[in-house]
PDB file of C-alpha atoms and ligand atoms in Angstrom:
ATOM      1  CA  MET A  32       2.261 -15.211   1.720  1.00  0.00           C
ATOM      2  CA  ALA A  33       2.274 -14.659   5.672  1.00  0.00           C
ATOM      3  CA  GLY A  34      -1.224 -12.990   6.885  1.00  0.00           C
ATOM      4  CA  ASN A  35      -2.282  -9.526   8.183  1.00  0.00           C
ATOM      5  CA  PHE A  36      -2.420  -8.951  12.078  1.00  0.00           C
ATOM      6  CA  THR A  37      -3.304  -6.555  14.017  1.00  0.00           C
ATOM      7  CA  LEU A  38      -0.081  -3.784  14.804  1.00  0.00           C
ATOM      8  CA  GLU A  39      -1.380  -1.189  17.806  1.00  0.00           C
ATOM      9  CA  VAL A  40       1.393   1.540  18.956  1.00  0.00           C
ATOM     10  CA  VAL A  41      -0.035   4.066  21.464  1.00  0.00           C
ATOM     11  CA  THR A  42       1.568   6.798  24.263  1.00  0.00           C
ATOM     12  CA  PRO A  43      -0.690   7.942  27.480  1.00  0.00           C
ATOM     13  CA  GLU A  44      -1.661  10.493  25.607  1.00  0.00           C
ATOM     14  CA  LYS A  45      -2.678   8.885  22.300  1.00  0.00           C
ATOM     15  CA  VAL A  46      -4.024   6.317  20.008  1.00  0.00           C
ATOM     16  CA  VAL A  47      -0.784   6.595  17.685  1.00  0.00           C
ATOM     17  CA  THR A  48      -1.445   3.782  15.059  1.00  0.00           C
ATOM     18  CA  ARG A  49      -4.523   0.491  15.520  1.00  0.00           C
ATOM     19  CA  GLU A  50      -4.295  -1.094  11.846  1.00  0.00           C
ATOM     20  CA  GLU A  51      -3.876  -4.366  10.080  1.00  0.00           C
ATOM     21  CA  VAL A  52      -0.103  -5.411   8.706  1.00  0.00           C
ATOM     22  CA  GLN A  53       1.997  -7.712   7.421  1.00  0.00           C
ATOM     23  CA  ILE A  54       5.487  -7.159   9.557  1.00  0.00           C
ATOM     24  CA  VAL A  55       7.636  -5.362  11.962  1.00  0.00           C
ATOM     25  CA  MET A  56      10.028  -4.182  13.252  1.00  0.00           C
ATOM     26  CA  ALA A  57      10.992  -2.269  16.376  1.00  0.00           C
ATOM     27  CA  PRO A  58      14.030  -1.382  18.058  1.00  0.00           C
ATOM     28  CA  GLY A  59      14.397  -4.152  21.151  1.00  0.00           C
ATOM     29  CA  THR A  60      16.795  -2.486  22.971  1.00  0.00           C
ATOM     30  CA  LEU A  61      18.512  -5.515  22.718  1.00  0.00           C
ATOM     31  CA  GLY A  62      18.788  -5.173  18.721  1.00  0.00           C
ATOM     32  CA  GLU A  63      16.937  -5.447  15.795  1.00  0.00           C
ATOM     33  CA  PHE A  64      13.522  -7.084  16.230  1.00  0.00           C
ATOM     34  CA  GLY A  65      10.773  -8.399  13.773  1.00  0.00           C
ATOM     35  CA  VAL A  66       7.128  -9.334  14.589  1.00  0.00           C
ATOM     36  CA  LEU A  67       5.282 -11.993  11.525  1.00  0.00           C
ATOM     37  CA  ILE A  68       2.488 -13.347  11.828  1.00  0.00           C
ATOM     38  CA  GLY A  69       2.109 -15.996  14.100  1.00  0.00           C
ATOM     39  CA  HIS A  70       4.929 -15.729  16.694  1.00  0.00           C
ATOM     40  CA  THR A  71       5.298 -17.126  19.883  1.00  0.00           C
ATOM     41  CA  PRO A  72       4.316 -13.869  22.596  1.00  0.00           C
ATOM     42  CA  PHE A  73       6.895 -12.851  24.314  1.00  0.00           C
ATOM     43  CA  LEU A  74       7.158  -9.151  25.702  1.00  0.00           C
ATOM     44  CA  THR A  75       9.960  -6.719  26.000  1.00  0.00           C
ATOM     45  CA  THR A  76      11.223  -2.939  26.125  1.00  0.00           C
ATOM     46  CA  LEU A  77      11.562  -0.969  23.993  1.00  0.00           C
ATOM     47  CA  LYS A  78      15.250   2.344  22.998  1.00  0.00           C
ATOM     48  CA  LEU A  79      14.373   5.209  21.328  1.00  0.00           C
ATOM     49  CA  GLY A  80      14.285   4.188  17.734  1.00  0.00           C
ATOM     50  CA  THR A  81      11.254   3.837  14.814  1.00  0.00           C
ATOM     51  CA  ILE A  82       8.559   1.143  14.711  1.00  0.00           C
ATOM     52  CA  ARG A  83       9.214   0.287  10.659  1.00  0.00           C
ATOM     53  CA  TYR A  84       6.031  -2.217   9.031  1.00  0.00           C
ATOM     54  CA  THR A  85       4.944  -2.772   5.995  1.00  0.00           C
ATOM     55  CA  ASP A  86       0.504  -2.213   6.032  1.00  0.00           C
ATOM     56  CA  SER A  87      -2.345  -4.624   4.330  1.00  0.00           C
ATOM     57  CA  LYS A  88      -1.700  -3.385   1.423  1.00  0.00           C
ATOM     58  CA  GLY A  89       1.594  -3.225   1.047  1.00  0.00           C
ATOM     59  CA  GLU A  90       2.792   0.338   1.773  1.00  0.00           C
ATOM     60  CA  GLU A  91       5.857   0.391   3.773  1.00  0.00           C
ATOM     61  CA  LYS A  92       5.534   2.927   7.210  1.00  0.00           C
ATOM     62  CA  THR A  93       7.582   4.805   9.771  1.00  0.00           C
ATOM     63  CA  ILE A  94       6.889   5.687  13.423  1.00  0.00           C
ATOM     64  CA  PHE A  95       9.024   7.351  15.724  1.00  0.00           C
ATOM     65  CA  ILE A  96       9.529   6.583  18.624  1.00  0.00           C
ATOM     66  CA  SER A  97      11.752   7.937  22.274  1.00  0.00           C
ATOM     67  CA  GLY A  98      11.339   4.115  24.353  1.00  0.00           C
ATOM     68  CA  GLY A  99       9.182   2.025  25.773  1.00  0.00           C
ATOM     69  CA  PHE A 100       7.334  -1.269  25.980  1.00  0.00           C
ATOM     70  CA  ALA A 101       6.706  -4.291  23.290  1.00  0.00           C
ATOM     71  CA  GLU A 102       4.079  -7.406  23.947  1.00  0.00           C
ATOM     72  CA  ALA A 103       4.132  -9.442  20.736  1.00  0.00           C
ATOM     73  CA  LEU A 104       1.283 -12.389  20.461  1.00  0.00           C
ATOM     74  CA  PRO A 105      -0.230 -14.499  17.375  1.00  0.00           C
ATOM     75  CA  ASP A 106      -2.409 -11.697  16.383  1.00  0.00           C
ATOM     76  CA  LYS A 107      -1.323  -9.011  17.487  1.00  0.00           C
ATOM     77  CA  VAL A 108       1.421  -6.384  18.187  1.00  0.00           C
ATOM     78  CA  THR A 109       1.137  -3.767  20.912  1.00  0.00           C
ATOM     79  CA  ILE A 110       3.721  -0.541  21.314  1.00  0.00           C
ATOM     80  CA  LEU A 111       3.681   1.258  24.756  1.00  0.00           C
ATOM     81  CA  ALA A 112       6.088   4.689  23.817  1.00  0.00           C
ATOM     82  CA  ASN A 113       6.545   7.028  26.434  1.00  0.00           C
ATOM     83  CA  SER A 114       6.330   9.242  22.713  1.00  0.00           C
ATOM     84  CA  ALA A 115       5.452   8.338  19.773  1.00  0.00           C
ATOM     85  CA  GLU A 116       4.690  10.093  16.523  1.00  0.00           C
ATOM     86  CA  ARG A 117       4.795   8.616  12.462  1.00  0.00           C
ATOM     87  CA  ARG A 118       7.404   9.656  10.504  1.00  0.00           C
ATOM     88  CA  ARG A 119       5.245  12.871   7.801  1.00  0.00           C
ATOM     89  CA  ASP A 120       4.035  13.924  11.139  1.00  0.00           C
ATOM     90  CA  ILE A 121       7.910  15.410  12.496  1.00  0.00           C
ATOM     91  CA  ASP A 122       7.854  19.025  13.409  1.00  0.00           C
ATOM     92  CA  LEU A 123      11.102  20.164  12.270  1.00  0.00           C
ATOM     93  CA  GLU A 124      11.302  23.193  13.692  1.00  0.00           C
ATOM     94  CA  ARG A 125      10.096  21.991  16.641  1.00  0.00           C
ATOM     95  CA  ALA A 126      12.974  19.452  16.793  1.00  0.00           C
ATOM     96  CA  ARG A 127      15.157  21.795  15.331  1.00  0.00           C
ATOM     97  CA  THR A 128      14.219  24.369  18.864  1.00  0.00           C
ATOM     98  CA  ALA A 129      14.208  21.301  21.588  1.00  0.00           C
ATOM     99  CA  LEU A 130      17.513  20.451  20.135  1.00  0.00           C
ATOM    100  CA  GLU A 131      18.295  23.865  20.318  1.00  0.00           C
ATOM    101  CA  ARG A 132      17.721  24.056  24.636  1.00  0.00           C
ATOM    102  CA  ALA A 133      19.192  20.246  25.615  1.00  0.00           C
ATOM    103  CA  GLN A 134      22.390  21.665  23.763  1.00  0.00           C
ATOM    104  CA  LYS A 135      22.060  24.599  25.976  1.00  0.00           C
ATOM    105  CA  ARG A 136      21.508  23.282  28.994  1.00  0.00           C
ATOM    106  CA  LEU A 137      23.870  20.747  28.309  1.00  0.00           C
ATOM    107  CA  GLY A 138      26.389  23.992  27.655  1.00  0.00           C
ATOM    108  CA  SER A 139      25.459  25.765  30.828  1.00  0.00           C
ATOM    109  CA  GLU A 140      27.897  27.422  33.219  1.00  0.00           C
ATOM    110  CA  SER A 141      25.449  26.111  36.224  1.00  0.00           C
ATOM    111  CA  ALA A 142      25.555  23.039  35.894  1.00  0.00           C
ATOM    112  CA  GLN A 143      23.694  22.262  39.183  1.00  0.00           C
ATOM    113  CA  ASP A 144      20.271  23.419  38.405  1.00  0.00           C
ATOM    114  CA  ILE A 145      20.847  20.696  35.225  1.00  0.00           C
ATOM    115  CA  ASP A 146      19.830  17.537  35.109  1.00  0.00           C
ATOM    116  CA  PHE A 147      21.836  16.711  32.373  1.00  0.00           C
ATOM    117  CA  THR A 148      20.809  12.875  32.188  1.00  0.00           C
ATOM    118  CA  ARG A 149      17.397  14.710  31.025  1.00  0.00           C
ATOM    119  CA  ALA A 150      19.237  16.633  28.504  1.00  0.00           C
ATOM    120  CA  ARG A 151      21.544  14.579  27.510  1.00  0.00           C
ATOM    121  CA  ALA A 152      18.134  12.429  26.540  1.00  0.00           C
ATOM    122  CA  ALA A 153      15.893  15.586  24.889  1.00  0.00           C
ATOM    123  CA  MET A 154      18.942  15.536  22.857  1.00  0.00           C
ATOM    124  CA  GLU A 155      18.733  12.368  22.087  1.00  0.00           C
ATOM    125  CA  ARG A 156      15.520  12.405  20.661  1.00  0.00           C
ATOM    126  CA  ALA A 157      15.496  15.321  18.990  1.00  0.00           C
ATOM    127  CA  LEU A 158      18.405  14.459  16.576  1.00  0.00           C
ATOM    128  CA  TYR A 159      16.541  11.336  16.077  1.00  0.00           C
ATOM    129  CA  ARG A 160      13.606  13.242  14.951  1.00  0.00           C
ATOM    130  CA  LEU A 161      15.751  15.707  12.695  1.00  0.00           C
ATOM    131  CA  ARG A 162      17.752  13.099  10.765  1.00  0.00           C
ATOM    132  CA  LEU A 163      14.092  10.381  10.152  1.00  0.00           C
ATOM    133  CA  ALA A 164      12.132  13.399   8.802  1.00  0.00           C
ATOM    134  CA  GLU A 165      15.395  14.939   6.110  1.00  0.00           C
ATOM    135  CA  SER A 166      15.535  11.350   4.887  1.00  0.00           C
ATOM    136  CA  ARG A 167      11.624  11.464   4.406  1.00  0.00           C
ATOM    137  CA  ARG A 168      12.402  14.519   2.627  1.00  0.00           C
ATOM    138  CA  LYS A 169      15.175  12.574   0.525  1.00  0.00           C
ATOM    139  CA  GLN A 170      12.467   9.696  -0.863  1.00  0.00           C
TER     140      GLN A 170
HETATM  141  P1  ATP B 635       9.968  19.191  23.326  1.00  0.00           P
HETATM  142  O1  ATP B 635      10.785  20.064  23.486  1.00  0.00           O
HETATM  143  O2  ATP B 635       9.339  20.030  21.557  1.00  0.00           O
HETATM  144  O3  ATP B 635       7.681  18.472  23.284  1.00  0.00           O
HETATM  145  P2  ATP B 635       9.871  16.041  23.485  1.00  0.00           P
HETATM  146  O4  ATP B 635      11.214  15.223  22.796  1.00  0.00           O
HETATM  147  O5  ATP B 635      10.039  16.377  25.565  1.00  0.00           O
HETATM  148  O6  ATP B 635      10.370  17.426  23.343  1.00  0.00           O
HETATM  149  P3  ATP B 635       7.574  14.217  23.486  1.00  0.00           P
HETATM  150  O7  ATP B 635       8.416  14.423  25.462  1.00  0.00           O
HETATM  151  O8  ATP B 635       9.361  12.958  23.398  1.00  0.00           O
HETATM  152  O9  ATP B 635       8.812  15.483  23.389  1.00  0.00           O
HETATM  153  O10 ATP B 635       6.425  14.021  23.405  1.00  0.00           O
HETATM  154  C1  ATP B 635       5.601  14.954  23.598  1.00  0.00           C
HETATM  155  C2  ATP B 635       4.943  15.271  22.858  1.00  0.00           C
HETATM  156  O11 ATP B 635       4.504  15.857  21.805  1.00  0.00           O
HETATM  157  C3  ATP B 635       4.290  13.873  21.737  1.00  0.00           C
HETATM  158  O12 ATP B 635       2.898  13.120  21.542  1.00  0.00           O
HETATM  159  C4  ATP B 635       5.155  13.305  20.571  1.00  0.00           C
HETATM  160  O13 ATP B 635       4.068  13.263  19.938  1.00  0.00           O
HETATM  161  C5  ATP B 635       5.003  14.605  20.100  1.00  0.00           C
HETATM  162  N1  ATP B 635       6.041  15.806  19.866  1.00  0.00           N
HETATM  163  C6  ATP B 635       7.451  16.222  19.842  1.00  0.00           C
HETATM  164  N2  ATP B 635       8.332  16.471  19.213  1.00  0.00           N
HETATM  165  C7  ATP B 635       8.036  16.654  17.455  1.00  0.00           C
HETATM  166  C8  ATP B 635       8.131  17.320  17.070  1.00  0.00           C
HETATM  167  N3  ATP B 635       9.816  17.400  16.435  1.00  0.00           N
HETATM  168  N4  ATP B 635       6.736  16.535  16.104  1.00  0.00           N
HETATM  169  C9  ATP B 635       5.550  16.211  16.394  1.00  0.00           C
HETATM  170  N5  ATP B 635       5.445  15.808  17.365  1.00  0.00           N
HETATM  171  C10 ATP B 635       6.341  16.358  18.445  1.00  0.00           C
END
């Protein structure tokens, strides 16, 4: 069996986790990738999605990220995310409100006042959070 290494997920606001893990899967912009201990060092960008990992006790966990960067070293993976939260911490009501707000903006008549790229990104974050939180309920 492979050994444990450190996973750190941080945002400009907080440290979401710093713990020992067995394997990490992450949404690279060029495709999802997996990291085990002793991996060749690399740096990559991440898209919106989930960091999935198995902790040192064998428990599988999921963290939402809205995109960012990953640095893999032989004994540590660091995820720098724009925003991130554990699946169990997703606030459904907040995500629903964010989705409605974004949809309203995207459907707005006064188009010159709307930053569509920003509204679309907000909508994608909200939709992803809702989907992830709903999948937690079904488990
Ligand atoms: P909102 O408009 O509700 O702030 P957002 O997509 O613009 O949503 P982000 O900029 O991605 O929010 O994140 C800002 C902070 O709020 C981050 O710390 C993120 O983890 C947290 N956050 C945002 N939405 C939720 C949610 N639905 N549940 C839990 N935490 C959230």
